[in-house]
mmCIF file of C-alpha atoms in Angstrom:
data_model
loop_
_atom_site.group_PDB
_atom_site.id
_atom_site.type_symbol
_atom_site.label_atom_id
_atom_site.label_comp_id
_atom_site.label_asym_id
_atom_site.label_seq_id
_atom_site.Cartn_x
_atom_site.Cartn_y
_atom_site.Cartn_z
ATOM 1 C CA MET A 1 -0.005 -0.318 0.150
ATOM 2 C CA PRO A 2 0.771 3.862 -0.231
ATOM 3 C CA THR A 3 2.451 5.851 2.193
ATOM 4 C CA LEU A 4 0.561 8.095 3.983
ATOM 5 C CA GLU A 5 2.660 11.083 2.407
ATOM 6 C CA THR A 6 2.380 9.238 -0.366
ATOM 7 C CA LEU A 7 -1.166 10.010 -1.085
ATOM 8 C CA LEU A 8 -0.930 13.430 0.268
ATOM 9 C CA ILE A 9 1.358 14.511 -2.156
ATOM 10 C CA PHE A 10 -1.206 12.901 -5.481
ATOM 11 C CA ALA A 11 -4.487 14.238 -3.482
ATOM 12 C CA ALA A 12 -2.707 17.798 -3.789
ATOM 13 C CA LEU A 13 -1.622 16.218 -7.114
ATOM 14 C CA SER A 14 -5.378 15.441 -7.984
ATOM 15 C CA LEU A 15 -7.092 17.978 -6.491
ATOM 16 C CA GLY A 16 -4.554 20.227 -9.099
ATOM 17 C CA LEU A 17 -6.529 18.028 -11.780
ATOM 18 C CA ALA A 18 -9.759 19.018 -11.012
ATOM 19 C CA ALA A 19 -9.443 22.594 -10.497
ATOM 20 C CA THR A 20 -7.789 22.319 -14.106
ATOM 21 C CA PRO A 21 -9.990 23.303 -16.497
ATOM 22 C CA GLY A 22 -10.988 20.468 -19.010
ATOM 23 C CA PRO A 23 -14.202 19.050 -21.326
ATOM 24 C CA ASN A 24 -15.205 18.016 -17.781
ATOM 25 C CA MET A 25 -16.049 21.075 -15.749
ATOM 26 C CA LEU A 26 -17.349 22.402 -19.136
ATOM 27 C CA TYR A 27 -19.938 19.948 -19.126
ATOM 28 C CA LEU A 28 -20.691 19.913 -15.285
ATOM 29 C CA VAL A 29 -21.125 23.560 -15.547
ATOM 30 C CA SER A 30 -23.166 24.023 -18.416
ATOM 31 C CA ARG A 31 -25.740 21.286 -17.223
ATOM 32 C CA SER A 32 -25.681 22.760 -13.713
ATOM 33 C CA LEU A 33 -26.821 25.774 -15.026
ATOM 34 C CA ALA A 34 -29.074 24.526 -17.641
ATOM 35 C CA GLN A 35 -31.383 22.326 -15.931
ATOM 36 C CA GLY A 36 -29.986 22.289 -12.011
ATOM 37 C CA VAL A 37 -28.105 20.656 -9.588
ATOM 38 C CA GLY A 38 -30.470 17.280 -9.814
ATOM 39 C CA ALA A 39 -29.386 16.613 -13.326
ATOM 40 C CA GLY A 40 -25.664 17.952 -12.966
ATOM 41 C CA MET A 41 -25.010 15.779 -10.264
ATOM 42 C CA ILE A 42 -26.449 12.761 -12.623
ATOM 43 C CA SER A 43 -23.881 13.822 -14.612
ATOM 44 C CA LEU A 44 -21.262 14.039 -12.572
ATOM 45 C CA ILE A 45 -21.881 10.324 -12.106
ATOM 46 C CA GLY A 46 -21.155 9.989 -15.611
ATOM 47 C CA CYS A 47 -17.780 11.885 -15.627
ATOM 48 C CA GLN A 48 -16.704 9.279 -12.996
ATOM 49 C CA CYS A 49 -17.871 6.257 -14.021
ATOM 50 C CA GLY A 50 -15.731 7.338 -17.108
ATOM 51 C CA SER A 51 -12.846 8.710 -14.972
ATOM 52 C CA LEU A 52 -12.901 4.792 -12.870
ATOM 53 C CA LEU A 53 -13.201 3.380 -16.537
ATOM 54 C CA ILE A 54 -9.988 4.645 -17.826
ATOM 55 C CA MET A 55 -8.031 3.899 -14.149
ATOM 56 C CA LEU A 56 -8.659 1.033 -14.088
ATOM 57 C CA CYS A 57 -6.987 -0.165 -17.348
ATOM 58 C CA ALA A 58 -4.166 2.955 -16.497
ATOM 59 C CA ALA A 59 -3.868 0.884 -13.955
ATOM 60 C CA ALA A 60 -3.910 -3.151 -16.008
ATOM 61 C CA GLY A 61 -1.344 -1.128 -18.135
ATOM 62 C CA ILE A 62 -4.076 -0.940 -21.010
ATOM 63 C CA THR A 63 -3.354 2.813 -21.302
ATOM 64 C CA ALA A 64 0.290 2.133 -21.442
ATOM 65 C CA ALA A 65 0.316 -0.315 -23.712
ATOM 66 C CA LEU A 66 -1.343 2.440 -26.120
ATOM 67 C CA PHE A 67 1.221 5.266 -25.780
ATOM 68 C CA ALA A 68 3.804 2.004 -27.376
ATOM 69 C CA ILE A 69 1.855 1.968 -29.684
ATOM 70 C CA PRO A 70 3.412 4.496 -32.470
ATOM 71 C CA TYR A 71 2.351 8.296 -33.706
ATOM 72 C CA ALA A 72 -0.473 7.034 -30.511
ATOM 73 C CA TRP A 73 1.008 9.187 -27.941
ATOM 74 C CA ASP A 74 0.912 12.302 -30.793
ATOM 75 C CA VAL A 75 -2.952 11.933 -31.813
ATOM 76 C CA LEU A 76 -4.338 12.060 -28.913
ATOM 77 C CA ARG A 77 -1.968 14.100 -27.335
ATOM 78 C CA ILE A 78 -2.489 17.079 -30.388
ATOM 79 C CA GLY A 79 -6.430 16.024 -30.383
ATOM 80 C CA GLY A 80 -6.149 17.003 -26.556
ATOM 81 C CA ALA A 81 -4.477 20.125 -27.426
ATOM 82 C CA ALA A 82 -6.772 21.643 -30.214
ATOM 83 C CA TYR A 83 -9.692 20.357 -27.800
ATOM 84 C CA LEU A 84 -8.555 23.190 -25.604
ATOM 85 C CA ALA A 85 -7.637 25.058 -28.100
ATOM 86 C CA TYR A 86 -11.407 25.417 -29.857
ATOM 87 C CA LEU A 87 -13.011 26.178 -25.903
ATOM 88 C CA ALA A 88 -10.574 28.637 -25.167
ATOM 89 C CA TRP A 89 -11.010 30.635 -28.570
ATOM 90 C CA GLU A 90 -14.489 29.736 -27.541
ATOM 91 C CA CYS A 91 -14.216 32.210 -24.182
ATOM 92 C CA LEU A 92 -12.284 34.399 -26.228
ATOM 93 C CA ARG A 93 -13.800 34.890 -29.425
ATOM 94 C CA PRO A 94 -16.107 38.464 -29.863
ATOM 95 C CA GLY A 95 -19.224 36.965 -28.234
ATOM 96 C CA GLY A 96 -17.998 34.144 -26.514
ATOM 97 C CA GLN A 97 -19.289 32.677 -23.435
ATOM 98 C CA PRO A 98 -17.666 32.269 -20.224
ATOM 99 C CA ILE A 99 -17.372 28.879 -18.295
ATOM 100 C CA PHE A 100 -20.488 29.779 -16.558
ATOM 101 C CA ALA A 101 -22.452 31.740 -18.826
ATOM 102 C CA ALA A 102 -26.035 30.143 -18.181
ATOM 103 C CA ARG A 103 -26.376 28.016 -21.523
ATOM 104 C CA SER A 104 -30.088 27.572 -22.995
ATOM 105 C CA MET A 105 -29.664 23.944 -22.987
ATOM 106 C CA PRO A 106 -32.560 21.418 -23.750
ATOM 107 C CA ARG A 107 -33.411 19.133 -20.788
ATOM 108 C CA GLU A 108 -32.246 15.259 -20.591
ATOM 109 C CA PRO A 109 -33.463 12.343 -19.358
ATOM 110 C CA ALA A 110 -31.235 10.794 -16.960
ATOM 111 C CA SER A 111 -29.743 7.956 -19.167
ATOM 112 C CA ARG A 112 -28.300 10.685 -21.528
ATOM 113 C CA LEU A 113 -26.603 12.462 -18.483
ATOM 114 C CA LEU A 114 -25.224 9.672 -17.648
ATOM 115 C CA GLY A 115 -23.835 9.293 -20.894
ATOM 116 C CA VAL A 116 -22.651 11.865 -21.353
ATOM 117 C CA GLY A 117 -21.016 12.410 -18.893
ATOM 118 C CA PHE A 118 -19.367 9.077 -19.080
ATOM 119 C CA ALA A 119 -18.110 9.781 -23.328
ATOM 120 C CA THR A 120 -17.184 13.192 -21.930
ATOM 121 C CA ALA A 121 -14.815 11.452 -19.295
ATOM 122 C CA ALA A 122 -13.805 8.572 -21.380
ATOM 123 C CA LEU A 123 -12.291 10.323 -24.175
ATOM 124 C CA ASN A 124 -10.718 13.450 -21.854
ATOM 125 C CA PRO A 125 -6.854 13.340 -22.919
ATOM 126 C CA LYS A 126 -6.101 15.554 -19.838
ATOM 127 C CA VAL A 127 -7.351 12.610 -17.830
ATOM 128 C CA ALA A 128 -5.347 9.524 -18.957
ATOM 129 C CA ILE A 129 -1.822 11.313 -19.750
ATOM 130 C CA PHE A 130 -2.509 12.158 -16.129
ATOM 131 C CA TYR A 131 -2.915 8.401 -15.156
ATOM 132 C CA VAL A 132 -0.073 7.156 -17.835
ATOM 133 C CA ALA A 133 2.308 10.054 -16.206
ATOM 134 C CA VAL A 134 1.611 11.065 -12.591
ATOM 135 C CA LEU A 135 0.888 7.857 -11.351
ATOM 136 C CA PRO A 136 3.285 5.472 -12.332
ATOM 137 C CA PRO A 137 6.139 7.712 -10.317
ATOM 138 C CA PHE A 138 4.235 6.924 -6.829
ATOM 139 C CA ILE A 139 4.241 3.699 -7.322
ATOM 140 C CA ASP A 140 7.029 1.272 -5.024
ATOM 141 C CA PRO A 141 6.959 -2.640 -5.769
ATOM 142 C CA ALA A 142 8.386 -3.104 -3.643
ATOM 143 C CA LEU A 143 4.966 -1.453 -0.548
ATOM 144 C CA GLY A 144 3.237 -4.537 -2.114
ATOM 145 C CA ASP A 145 1.351 -5.553 -5.257
ATOM 146 C CA VAL A 146 1.657 -3.234 -7.874
ATOM 147 C CA PHE A 147 -2.435 -2.910 -9.453
ATOM 148 C CA LEU A 148 -3.453 -2.455 -5.889
ATOM 149 C CA GLN A 149 -0.757 0.464 -5.448
ATOM 150 C CA SER A 150 -2.880 2.308 -8.590
ATOM 151 C CA ILE A 151 -6.152 0.810 -8.103
ATOM 152 C CA THR A 152 -5.303 2.551 -3.891
ATOM 153 C CA LEU A 153 -3.970 5.852 -6.064
ATOM 154 C CA GLY A 154 -6.566 5.925 -8.932
ATOM 155 C CA ALA A 155 -9.614 5.861 -6.385
ATOM 156 C CA VAL A 156 -7.635 8.968 -4.054
ATOM 157 C CA GLN A 157 -8.361 11.458 -7.264
ATOM 158 C CA ILE A 158 -11.663 10.071 -8.433
ATOM 159 C CA VAL A 159 -12.796 11.021 -4.268
ATOM 160 C CA ILE A 160 -10.708 14.166 -5.298
ATOM 161 C CA ALA A 161 -12.690 15.565 -8.043
ATOM 162 C CA ILE A 162 -16.261 13.959 -7.256
ATOM 163 C CA ILE A 163 -15.819 16.592 -4.404
ATOM 164 C CA PHE A 164 -14.319 19.270 -6.607
ATOM 165 C CA ASP A 165 -16.807 18.212 -8.891
ATOM 166 C CA GLY A 166 -19.489 18.293 -5.811
ATOM 167 C CA LEU A 167 -18.870 21.970 -4.253
ATOM 168 C CA LEU A 168 -18.374 23.550 -8.572
ATOM 169 C CA ILE A 169 -22.545 22.277 -8.515
ATOM 170 C CA TYR A 170 -23.665 23.346 -6.137
ATOM 171 C CA GLY A 171 -22.049 26.629 -6.327
ATOM 172 C CA ALA A 172 -22.350 27.648 -10.303
ATOM 173 C CA ALA A 173 -25.345 28.934 -9.536
ATOM 174 C CA GLY A 174 -23.962 31.436 -7.354
ATOM 175 C CA VAL A 175 -20.666 32.046 -9.164
ATOM 176 C CA SER A 176 -23.323 32.690 -12.665
ATOM 177 C CA ARG A 177 -25.252 35.543 -10.748
ATOM 178 C CA PHE A 178 -22.586 36.882 -9.126
ATOM 179 C CA LEU A 179 -20.702 37.371 -12.713
ATOM 180 C CA SER A 180 -23.177 38.606 -13.597
ATOM 181 C CA GLU A 181 -23.971 41.215 -12.345
ATOM 182 C CA ASN A 182 -20.321 41.821 -11.766
ATOM 183 C CA PRO A 183 -18.920 42.757 -15.770
ATOM 184 C CA ILE A 184 -16.005 43.720 -14.740
ATOM 185 C CA TRP A 185 -16.009 40.252 -13.014
ATOM 186 C CA MET A 186 -17.169 37.738 -16.408
ATOM 187 C CA ALA A 187 -14.543 40.247 -18.880
ATOM 188 C CA ALA A 188 -12.174 39.207 -16.585
ATOM 189 C CA GLN A 189 -12.972 35.686 -16.146
ATOM 190 C CA ARG A 190 -13.367 35.187 -20.071
ATOM 191 C CA TRP A 191 -9.431 36.697 -19.942
ATOM 192 C CA ILE A 192 -8.595 34.055 -17.517
ATOM 193 C CA LEU A 193 -9.980 30.883 -18.031
ATOM 194 C CA GLY A 194 -9.495 31.277 -22.397
ATOM 195 C CA GLY A 195 -6.010 32.524 -21.057
ATOM 196 C CA ALA A 196 -5.307 29.514 -19.476
ATOM 197 C CA LEU A 197 -7.006 26.779 -21.542
ATOM 198 C CA ALA A 198 -4.688 28.003 -23.760
ATOM 199 C CA LEU A 199 -1.824 27.833 -22.422
ATOM 200 C CA ILE A 200 -2.239 23.858 -21.544
ATOM 201 C CA ALA A 201 -3.446 23.098 -24.908
ATOM 202 C CA ILE A 202 0.398 25.305 -25.954
ATOM 203 C CA LYS A 203 2.046 22.798 -23.248
ATOM 204 C CA LEU A 204 0.041 19.547 -24.276
ATOM 205 C CA ALA A 205 1.574 19.924 -27.845
ATOM 206 C CA THR A 206 5.222 21.031 -27.515
ATOM 207 C CA GLU A 207 4.979 18.013 -24.119
ATOM 208 C CA SER A 208 7.204 15.512 -25.276
ATOM 209 C CA ARG A 209 7.717 11.360 -25.548
ATOM 210 C CA ALA A 210 9.483 11.395 -22.401
#
């Protein structure tokens, strides 16, 4: 089993992952603003099921094997960077909508909320890259079963994500209301988020295979 120090450090990194804007956050906030907290929580369950699938694949070595295939890393890396760049453009373009802006979206049944949430997380390159690049250094074969250590660390990441995203869902309406009543903050939020997404996209696009 991982040591307490390892778990705490990995939990801090997991919090950083959860706080970084990405497809999961955009979908959860959008759905919460459009359809309410209940829909946001159902979507969150779907997202975390997708993350659980990636975590199990990483723990079993499947994701690592994918990255061993020629060009597979580059396809995922460049595709993820392109998607993040698109999200950044959506924030920064004239008339662009910030992540906490109210959106007119059709009401969806629970089954579709779960399905879309699952697909959003399962196809999220940020989560896959986190497990492939960040998780392995925290595994020490001397401390016991490697698969069990991977599952334990993965569970820490998922619990952190559930707590952070759950609070985000409950606070989305209040944050949106505050920003709508304060245009300066609304504009600042757009530029800060758009700039962060652009920087993440650039970093991902220039990331070396090593």
